[in-house]
Coordinates of C-alpha atoms in Angstrom, one line a residue:
X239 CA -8.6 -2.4 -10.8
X240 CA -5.6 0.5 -10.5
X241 CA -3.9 0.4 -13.7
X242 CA -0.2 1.0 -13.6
X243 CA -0.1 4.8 -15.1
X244 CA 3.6 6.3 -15.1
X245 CA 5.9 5.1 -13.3
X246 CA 8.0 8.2 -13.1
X247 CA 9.4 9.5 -9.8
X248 CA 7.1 11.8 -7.8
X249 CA 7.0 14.5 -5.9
X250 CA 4.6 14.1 -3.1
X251 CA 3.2 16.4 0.2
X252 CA 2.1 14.6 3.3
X253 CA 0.0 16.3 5.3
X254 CA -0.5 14.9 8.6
X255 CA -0.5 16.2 12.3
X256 CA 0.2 12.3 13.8
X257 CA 4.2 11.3 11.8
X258 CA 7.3 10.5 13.7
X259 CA 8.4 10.0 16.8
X260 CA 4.7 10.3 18.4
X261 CA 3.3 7.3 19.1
X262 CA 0.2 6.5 17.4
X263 CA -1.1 4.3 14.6
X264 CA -1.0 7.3 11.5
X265 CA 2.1 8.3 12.7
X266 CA 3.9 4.6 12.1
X267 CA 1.7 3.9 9.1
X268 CA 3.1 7.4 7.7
X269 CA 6.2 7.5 8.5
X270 CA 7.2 3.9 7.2
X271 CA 5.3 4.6 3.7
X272 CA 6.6 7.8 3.7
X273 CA 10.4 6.5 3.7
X274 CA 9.0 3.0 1.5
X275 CA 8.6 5.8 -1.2
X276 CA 12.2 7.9 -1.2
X277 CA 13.5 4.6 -1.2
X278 CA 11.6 3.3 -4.6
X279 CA 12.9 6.6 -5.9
X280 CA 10.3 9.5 -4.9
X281 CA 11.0 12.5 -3.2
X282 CA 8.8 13.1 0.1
X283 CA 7.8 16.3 2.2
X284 CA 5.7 15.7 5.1
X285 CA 4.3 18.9 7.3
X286 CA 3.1 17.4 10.6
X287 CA 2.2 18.4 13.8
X288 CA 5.3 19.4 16.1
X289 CA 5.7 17.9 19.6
X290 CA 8.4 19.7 22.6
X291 CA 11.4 17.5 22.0
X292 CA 11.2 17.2 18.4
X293 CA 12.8 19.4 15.4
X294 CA 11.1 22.1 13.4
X295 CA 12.7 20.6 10.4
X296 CA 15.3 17.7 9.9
X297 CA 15.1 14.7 7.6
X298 CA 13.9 11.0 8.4
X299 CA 14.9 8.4 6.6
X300 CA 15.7 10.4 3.6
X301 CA 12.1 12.4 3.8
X302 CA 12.2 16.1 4.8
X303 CA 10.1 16.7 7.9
X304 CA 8.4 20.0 8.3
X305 CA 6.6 20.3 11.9
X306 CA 4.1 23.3 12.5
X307 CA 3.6 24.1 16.0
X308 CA -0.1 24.2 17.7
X309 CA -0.6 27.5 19.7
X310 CA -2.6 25.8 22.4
X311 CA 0.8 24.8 23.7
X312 CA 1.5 28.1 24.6
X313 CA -1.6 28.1 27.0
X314 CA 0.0 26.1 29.9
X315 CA 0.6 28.1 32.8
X316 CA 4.0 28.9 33.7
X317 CA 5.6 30.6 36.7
X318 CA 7.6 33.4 36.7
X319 CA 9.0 33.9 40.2
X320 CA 10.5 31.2 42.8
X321 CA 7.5 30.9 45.3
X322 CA 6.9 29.3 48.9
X323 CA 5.9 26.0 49.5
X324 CA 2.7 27.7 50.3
X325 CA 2.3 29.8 47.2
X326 CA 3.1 26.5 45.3
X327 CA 0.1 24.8 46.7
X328 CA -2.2 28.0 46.7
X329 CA -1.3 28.7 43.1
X330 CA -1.0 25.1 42.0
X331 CA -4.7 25.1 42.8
X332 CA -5.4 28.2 41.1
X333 CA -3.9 26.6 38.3
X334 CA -5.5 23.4 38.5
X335 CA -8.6 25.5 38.0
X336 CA -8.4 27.6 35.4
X337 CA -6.6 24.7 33.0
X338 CA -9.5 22.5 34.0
X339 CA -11.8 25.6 32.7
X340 CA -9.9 26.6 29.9
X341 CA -10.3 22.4 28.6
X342 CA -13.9 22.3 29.3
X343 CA -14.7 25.5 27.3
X344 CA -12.2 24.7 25.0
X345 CA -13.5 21.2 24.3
X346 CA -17.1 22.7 23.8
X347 CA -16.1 24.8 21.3
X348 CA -13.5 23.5 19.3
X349 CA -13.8 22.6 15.6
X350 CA -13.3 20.0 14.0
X351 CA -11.4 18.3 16.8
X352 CA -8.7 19.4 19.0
X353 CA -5.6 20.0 16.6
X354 CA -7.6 22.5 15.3
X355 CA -5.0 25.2 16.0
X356 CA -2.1 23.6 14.4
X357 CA -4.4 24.7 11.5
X358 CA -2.9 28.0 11.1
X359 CA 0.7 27.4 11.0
X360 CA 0.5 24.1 9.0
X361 CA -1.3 25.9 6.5
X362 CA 1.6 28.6 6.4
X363 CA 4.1 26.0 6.3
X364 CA 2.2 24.4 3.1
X365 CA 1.6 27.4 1.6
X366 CA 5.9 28.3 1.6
X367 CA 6.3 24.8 0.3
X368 CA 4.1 25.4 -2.8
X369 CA 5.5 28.8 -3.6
X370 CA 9.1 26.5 -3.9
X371 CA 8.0 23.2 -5.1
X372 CA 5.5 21.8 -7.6
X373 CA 4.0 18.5 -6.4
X374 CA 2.8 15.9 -8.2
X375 CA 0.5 14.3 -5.1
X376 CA -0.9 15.7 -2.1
X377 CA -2.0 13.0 0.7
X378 CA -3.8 14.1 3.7
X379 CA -4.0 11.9 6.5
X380 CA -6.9 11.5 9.4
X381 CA -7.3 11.5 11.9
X382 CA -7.5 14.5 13.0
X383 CA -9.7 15.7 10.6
X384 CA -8.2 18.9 10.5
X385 CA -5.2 17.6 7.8
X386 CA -7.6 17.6 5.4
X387 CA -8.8 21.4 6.0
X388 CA -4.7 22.4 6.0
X389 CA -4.9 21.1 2.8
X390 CA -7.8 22.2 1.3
X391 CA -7.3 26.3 2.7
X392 CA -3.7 25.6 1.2
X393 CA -4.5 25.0 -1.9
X394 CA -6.5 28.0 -2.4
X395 CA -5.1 30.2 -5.0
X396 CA -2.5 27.8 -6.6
X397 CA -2.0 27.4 -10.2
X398 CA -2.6 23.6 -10.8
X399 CA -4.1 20.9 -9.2
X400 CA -1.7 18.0 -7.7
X401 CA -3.3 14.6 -7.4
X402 CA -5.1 14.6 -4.3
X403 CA -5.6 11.7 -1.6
X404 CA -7.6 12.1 1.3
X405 CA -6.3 9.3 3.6
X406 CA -9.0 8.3 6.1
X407 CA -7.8 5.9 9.0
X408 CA -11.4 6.8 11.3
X409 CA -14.4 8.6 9.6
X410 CA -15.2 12.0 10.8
X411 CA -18.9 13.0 11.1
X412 CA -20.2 9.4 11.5
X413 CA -17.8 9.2 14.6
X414 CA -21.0 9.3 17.2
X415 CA -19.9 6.9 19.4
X416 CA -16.8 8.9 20.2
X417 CA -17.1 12.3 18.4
X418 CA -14.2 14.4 18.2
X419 CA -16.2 17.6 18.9
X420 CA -19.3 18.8 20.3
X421 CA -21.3 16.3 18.3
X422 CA -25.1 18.3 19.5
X423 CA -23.8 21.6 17.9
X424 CA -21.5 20.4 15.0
X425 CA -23.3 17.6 13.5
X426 CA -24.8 19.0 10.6
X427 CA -21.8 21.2 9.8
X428 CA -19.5 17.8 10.5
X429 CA -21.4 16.3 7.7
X430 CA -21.4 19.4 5.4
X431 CA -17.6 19.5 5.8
X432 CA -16.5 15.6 5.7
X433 CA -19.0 15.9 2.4
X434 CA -17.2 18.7 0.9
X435 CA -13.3 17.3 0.9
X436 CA -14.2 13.9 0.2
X437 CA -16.1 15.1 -3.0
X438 CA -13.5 17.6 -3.5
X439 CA -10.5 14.5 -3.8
X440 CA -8.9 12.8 -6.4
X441 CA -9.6 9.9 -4.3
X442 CA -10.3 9.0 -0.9
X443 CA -8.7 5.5 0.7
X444 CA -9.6 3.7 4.1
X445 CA -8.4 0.9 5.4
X446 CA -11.9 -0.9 6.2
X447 CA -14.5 -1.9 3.3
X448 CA -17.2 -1.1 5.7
X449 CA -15.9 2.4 5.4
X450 CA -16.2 2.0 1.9
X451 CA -19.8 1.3 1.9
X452 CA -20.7 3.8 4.3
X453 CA -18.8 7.0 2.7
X454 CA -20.7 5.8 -0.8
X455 CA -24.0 5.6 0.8
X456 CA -23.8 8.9 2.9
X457 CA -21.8 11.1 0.3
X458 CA -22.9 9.6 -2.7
X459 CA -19.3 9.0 -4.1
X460 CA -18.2 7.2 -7.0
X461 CA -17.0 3.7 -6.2
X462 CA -13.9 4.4 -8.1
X463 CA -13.0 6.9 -6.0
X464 CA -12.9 5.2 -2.7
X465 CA -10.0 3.2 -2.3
X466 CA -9.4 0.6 0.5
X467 CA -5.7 -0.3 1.4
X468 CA -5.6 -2.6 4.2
X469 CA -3.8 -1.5 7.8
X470 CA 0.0 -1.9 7.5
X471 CA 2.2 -4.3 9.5
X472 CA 4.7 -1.5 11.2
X473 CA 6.6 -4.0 13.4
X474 CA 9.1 -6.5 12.8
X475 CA 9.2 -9.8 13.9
X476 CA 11.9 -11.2 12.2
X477 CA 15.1 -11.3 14.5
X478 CA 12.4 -12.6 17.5
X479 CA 11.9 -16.3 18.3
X480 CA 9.0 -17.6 17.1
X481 CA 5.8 -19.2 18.7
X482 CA 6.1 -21.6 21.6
X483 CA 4.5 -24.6 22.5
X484 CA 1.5 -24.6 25.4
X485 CA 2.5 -28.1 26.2
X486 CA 3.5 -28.6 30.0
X487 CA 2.9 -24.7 30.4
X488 CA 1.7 -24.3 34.1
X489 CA 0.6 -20.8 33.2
X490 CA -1.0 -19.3 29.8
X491 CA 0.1 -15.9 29.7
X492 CA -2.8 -13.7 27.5
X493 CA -1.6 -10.1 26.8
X494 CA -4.1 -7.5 25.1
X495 CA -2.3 -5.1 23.7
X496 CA -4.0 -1.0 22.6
X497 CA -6.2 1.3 23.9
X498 CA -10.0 0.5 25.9
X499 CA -13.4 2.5 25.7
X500 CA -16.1 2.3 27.6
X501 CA -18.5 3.2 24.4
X502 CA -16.9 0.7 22.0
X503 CA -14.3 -1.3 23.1
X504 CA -14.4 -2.4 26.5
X505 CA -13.2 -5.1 28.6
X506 CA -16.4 -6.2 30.5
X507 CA -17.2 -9.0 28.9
X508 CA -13.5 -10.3 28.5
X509 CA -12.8 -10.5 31.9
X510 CA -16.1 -12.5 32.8
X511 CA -15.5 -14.9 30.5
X512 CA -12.2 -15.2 31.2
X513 CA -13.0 -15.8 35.1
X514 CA -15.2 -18.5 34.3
X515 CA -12.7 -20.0 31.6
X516 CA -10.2 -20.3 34.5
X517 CA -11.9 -22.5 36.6
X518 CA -12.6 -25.1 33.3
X519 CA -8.3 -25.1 32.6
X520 CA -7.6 -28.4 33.7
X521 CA -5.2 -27.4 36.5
X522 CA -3.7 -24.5 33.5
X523 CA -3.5 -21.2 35.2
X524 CA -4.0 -17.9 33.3
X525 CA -2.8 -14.4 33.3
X526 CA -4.5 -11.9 31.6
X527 CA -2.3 -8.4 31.3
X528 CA -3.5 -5.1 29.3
X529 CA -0.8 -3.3 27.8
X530 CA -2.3 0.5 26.6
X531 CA -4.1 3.7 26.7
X532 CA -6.5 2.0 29.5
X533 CA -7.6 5.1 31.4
X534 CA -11.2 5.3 30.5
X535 CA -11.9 1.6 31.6
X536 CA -9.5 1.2 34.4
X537 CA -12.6 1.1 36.8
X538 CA -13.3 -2.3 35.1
X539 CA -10.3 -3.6 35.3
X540 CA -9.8 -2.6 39.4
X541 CA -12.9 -4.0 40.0
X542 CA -11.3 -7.8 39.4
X543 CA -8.0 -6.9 40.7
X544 CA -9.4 -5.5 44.1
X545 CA -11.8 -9.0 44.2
X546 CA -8.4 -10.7 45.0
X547 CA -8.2 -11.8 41.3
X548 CA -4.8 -11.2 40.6
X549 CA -4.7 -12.8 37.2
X550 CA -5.7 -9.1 36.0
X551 CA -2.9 -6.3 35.5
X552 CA -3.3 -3.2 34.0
X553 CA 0.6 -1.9 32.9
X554 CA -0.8 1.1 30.9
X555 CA 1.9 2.6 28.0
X556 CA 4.9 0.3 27.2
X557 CA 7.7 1.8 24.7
X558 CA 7.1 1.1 21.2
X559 CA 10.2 -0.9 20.8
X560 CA 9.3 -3.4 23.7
X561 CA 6.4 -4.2 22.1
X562 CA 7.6 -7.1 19.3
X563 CA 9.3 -9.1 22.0
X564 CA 6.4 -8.7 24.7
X565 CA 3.7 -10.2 21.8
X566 CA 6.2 -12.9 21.3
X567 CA 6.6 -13.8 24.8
X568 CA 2.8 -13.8 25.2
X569 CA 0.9 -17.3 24.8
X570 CA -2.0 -15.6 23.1
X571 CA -2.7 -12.3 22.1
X572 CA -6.3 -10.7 23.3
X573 CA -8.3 -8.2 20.8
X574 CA -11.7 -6.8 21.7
X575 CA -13.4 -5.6 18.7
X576 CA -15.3 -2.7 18.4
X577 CA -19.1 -1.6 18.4
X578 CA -18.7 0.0 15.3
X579 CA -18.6 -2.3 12.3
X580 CA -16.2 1.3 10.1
X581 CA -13.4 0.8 12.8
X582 CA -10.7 -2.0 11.8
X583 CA -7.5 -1.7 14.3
X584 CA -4.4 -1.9 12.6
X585 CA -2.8 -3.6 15.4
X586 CA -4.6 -7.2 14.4
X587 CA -2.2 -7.3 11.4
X588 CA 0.8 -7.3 13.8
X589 CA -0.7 -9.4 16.1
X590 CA -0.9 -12.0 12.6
X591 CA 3.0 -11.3 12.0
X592 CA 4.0 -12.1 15.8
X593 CA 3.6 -15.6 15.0
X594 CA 0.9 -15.9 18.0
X595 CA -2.3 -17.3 18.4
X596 CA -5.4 -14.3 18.6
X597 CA -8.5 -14.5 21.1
X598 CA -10.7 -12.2 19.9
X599 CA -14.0 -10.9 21.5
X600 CA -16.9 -9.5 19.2
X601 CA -19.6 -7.2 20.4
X602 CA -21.5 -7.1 17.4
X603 CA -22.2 -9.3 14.5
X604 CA -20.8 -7.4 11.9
X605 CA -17.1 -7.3 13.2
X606 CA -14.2 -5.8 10.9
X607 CA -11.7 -8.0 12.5
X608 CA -13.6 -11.2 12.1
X609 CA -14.1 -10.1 8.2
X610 CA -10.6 -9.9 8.0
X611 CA -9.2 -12.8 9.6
X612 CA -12.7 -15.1 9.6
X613 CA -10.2 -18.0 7.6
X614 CA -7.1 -17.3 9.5
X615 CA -6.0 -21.0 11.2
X616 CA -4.8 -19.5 14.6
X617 CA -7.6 -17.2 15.4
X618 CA -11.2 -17.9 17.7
X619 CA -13.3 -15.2 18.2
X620 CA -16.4 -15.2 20.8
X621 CA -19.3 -13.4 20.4
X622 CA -20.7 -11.7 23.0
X623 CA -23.9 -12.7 24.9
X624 CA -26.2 -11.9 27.7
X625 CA -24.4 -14.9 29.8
X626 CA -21.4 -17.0 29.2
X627 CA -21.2 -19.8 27.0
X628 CA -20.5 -23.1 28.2
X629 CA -19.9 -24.1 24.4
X630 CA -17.8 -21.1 23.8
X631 CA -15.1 -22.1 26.9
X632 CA -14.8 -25.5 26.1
X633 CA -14.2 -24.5 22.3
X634 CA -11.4 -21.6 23.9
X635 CA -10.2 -24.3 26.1
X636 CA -9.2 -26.4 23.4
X637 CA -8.0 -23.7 21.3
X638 CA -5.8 -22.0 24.2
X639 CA -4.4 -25.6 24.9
X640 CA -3.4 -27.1 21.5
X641 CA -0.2 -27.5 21.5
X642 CA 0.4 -27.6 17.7
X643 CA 3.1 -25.5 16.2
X644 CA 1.8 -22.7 13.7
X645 CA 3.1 -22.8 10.3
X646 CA 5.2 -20.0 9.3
X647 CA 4.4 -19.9 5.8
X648 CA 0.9 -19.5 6.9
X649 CA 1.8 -16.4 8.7
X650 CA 4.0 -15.6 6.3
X651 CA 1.5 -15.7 3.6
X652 CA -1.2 -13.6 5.4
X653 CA 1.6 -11.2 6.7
X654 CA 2.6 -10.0 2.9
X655 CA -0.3 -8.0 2.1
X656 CA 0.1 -6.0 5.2
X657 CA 3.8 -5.3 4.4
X658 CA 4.9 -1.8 3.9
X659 CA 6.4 -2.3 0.6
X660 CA 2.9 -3.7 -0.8
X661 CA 1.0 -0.8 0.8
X662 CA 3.2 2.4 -0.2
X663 CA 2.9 0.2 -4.0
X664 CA -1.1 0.5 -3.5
X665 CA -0.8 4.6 -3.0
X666 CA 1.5 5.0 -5.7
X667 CA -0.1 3.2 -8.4
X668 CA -3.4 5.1 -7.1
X669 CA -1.5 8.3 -7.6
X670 CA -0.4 7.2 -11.0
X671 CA -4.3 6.4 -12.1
X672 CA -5.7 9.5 -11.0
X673 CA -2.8 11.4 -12.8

């Protein structure tokens, strides 16, 4: 239990390459505690990564935003003279090649993962801040990894010791499914790192229990030092209409929303059930639509499409701010869960706030997703198996096709915890015990 400590104001230093406007799950989970806490009172420096259209510093939300640039940026080619449409295709070629060498060699080598560079000036960039400021928190945030090294070569040499957090949204050297490095060379010194600044922490939070377990197993922490604060809700929902009824619907529009993987997420299995699941509708169409970062299983996806199935469409990125009324407008939202049981998407809580019914697909028993939601009313998850079901698309059948309206409260009650407010309270009171 986190005791309430002192309830002072703070001064606090995030560290973390992912924070506004990129769009990616740390950089909304950071950016809305991050201004959650200037306005309960704290004051808030973050040092993040820095992208080509954003500003080296400028204030968000009433946080000060340092961004630290990443050399490798300065590795694209450019040219330097107007040339032919001839030299344009010979050197666009030559080009071509030597970035596609540069990335191979570069992704062999690189440690701990590929924001490694952005090392050097974020460290520069912390390293002025302390030499002005005295903190009373430090949070790093992964992924990448390498927020956790700015910190930790930072710190070197400073005359006291801010409460540290080591935020972990994906583990690091258990990652083998999808390593972030040259997993054959680095795996031992992956380890011998992730080991070092999680022992070296005030205290390290996830977002998944199974993390939990699997950091006190393989480090050999104390359970009071690993923390789990659940994924945050980073949409709202509020000024959309709410669920709509399936009755008299001609077509069920399912909508999968995030990214695909053909090593832990992918959609193989999805789309056969589903193609057996629409011949058993009772004259109710369905249209399946993936919404994402699908590039590394768009092969699977094109192989139903080109069969003539058109119920399938891949529609790759959509804008951050389309997405709450495209969740609402779906009939039921699809997750696939991963083959990792540490790995808990954050999107699942939003898909709870939307109000919408959630088809979920597990490929192993020990699912995060079903942990979390395994009692919610208005979710059915399938397990998958070496051939469809029959059981299974009746009982998805039925739960596609009920027509009865979802209680709001319900959603309402299972949406709180997941609430930015509740969340940035969980970190701060966790900062206040270990201070």
């Amino acid at each position: 239990m986190i005791s309430d400590g002192d309830r002072s104001p703070k001064k606090i230093l995030v560290i973390s390459h992912s924070y506004y406007p990129l769009n990616e799950a740390r950089a909304y989970r950071w950016t809305e505690i991050s201004g959650e806490w200037v306005r309960q009172g704290h004051e808030v420096d973050v040092v993040c990564g820095k992208t080509s259209d954003s500003k080296e510093l400028e204030e968000v939300e009433g946080v000060t935003v340092y961004r630290a640039y990443n050399p490798m940026a300065k590795l694209r080619p450019t040219n330097h003279h107007k040339a032919t449409h001839s030299e344009k295709s010979s050197e666009k070629k030559v080009i071509t090649g030597i970035k596609t060498c540069i990335k191979k060699v570069w992704k062999f080598f690189r440690w701990p993962d590929s924001e490694c560079l952005w090392v050097f000036s974020a460290v520069k960039k912390v390293r002025a801040l302390l030499r002005e400021k005295k903190y009373d928190a430090v949070v790093s945030v992964s992924l990448p990894f390498s927020s956790h090294i700015v910190w930790k070569l930072a710190k070197i040499g400073i005359s006291y010791s801010p409460v540290w957090i080591c935020d972990i949204g994906d583990p690091f050297s258990i990652m083998k499914d999808t390593p972030l490095n040259n997993y054959r060379i680095y795996r031992r010194l992956n380890h011998i790192a992730e080991k070092n600044i999680v022992n070296s922490a005030s205290a390290v939070t996830v977002t998944n229990p199974k993390i939990t377990e699997e950091y006190l197993n393989i480090f050999q922490l104390d359970k009071s030092s690993v923390i789990c604060i659940p994924p945050m809700l980073s949409i709202n929902f509020d000024h959309l209409e709410g669920g709509k009824e399936n009755n008299g619907m001609d077509t069920v529009k399912l909508r999968y929303f995030g990214a695909l993987y053909k090593n832990i997420r992918d959609p193989s299995y999805l789309l056969e059930f589903l193609s057996k699941l629409k011949v058993n509708m009772r004259g109710v169409d369905i249209e399946m639509s993936f919404y994402g970062e699908l590039e590394d299983c768009i092969d699977i996806i094109n192989k139903y499409k080109m069969s003539g199935q058109e119920w399938v469409s891949a529609n790759g990125h959509v804008a951050r701010d389309q997405i709450p009324s495209m969740m609402v407008d779906a009939d039921i939202l699809i997750n696939i869960g991963n083959r990792t049981s540490f790995q808990l998407p954050s999107k699942i809580v939003e898909y709870v706030a939307s109000g919408k019914k959630i088809l979920h697909v597990s490929l192993i028993e020990d699912d995060s997703v079903v942990k979390l939601l395994g009692d919610y009313p208005y979710f059915c998850n399938i397990h998958e198996k070496n051939e469809v079901d029959v059981n299974d698309i009746n009982r998805v059948r039925e739960f596609i096709l009920n027509d009865d309206p979802v209680d709001q409260e319900i959603i309402s009650n299972y949406s709180k915890p997941f609430l930015s407010s509740e969340i940035s309270k969980q970190y701060i009171e966790l900062i206040n015990n270990k201070s």
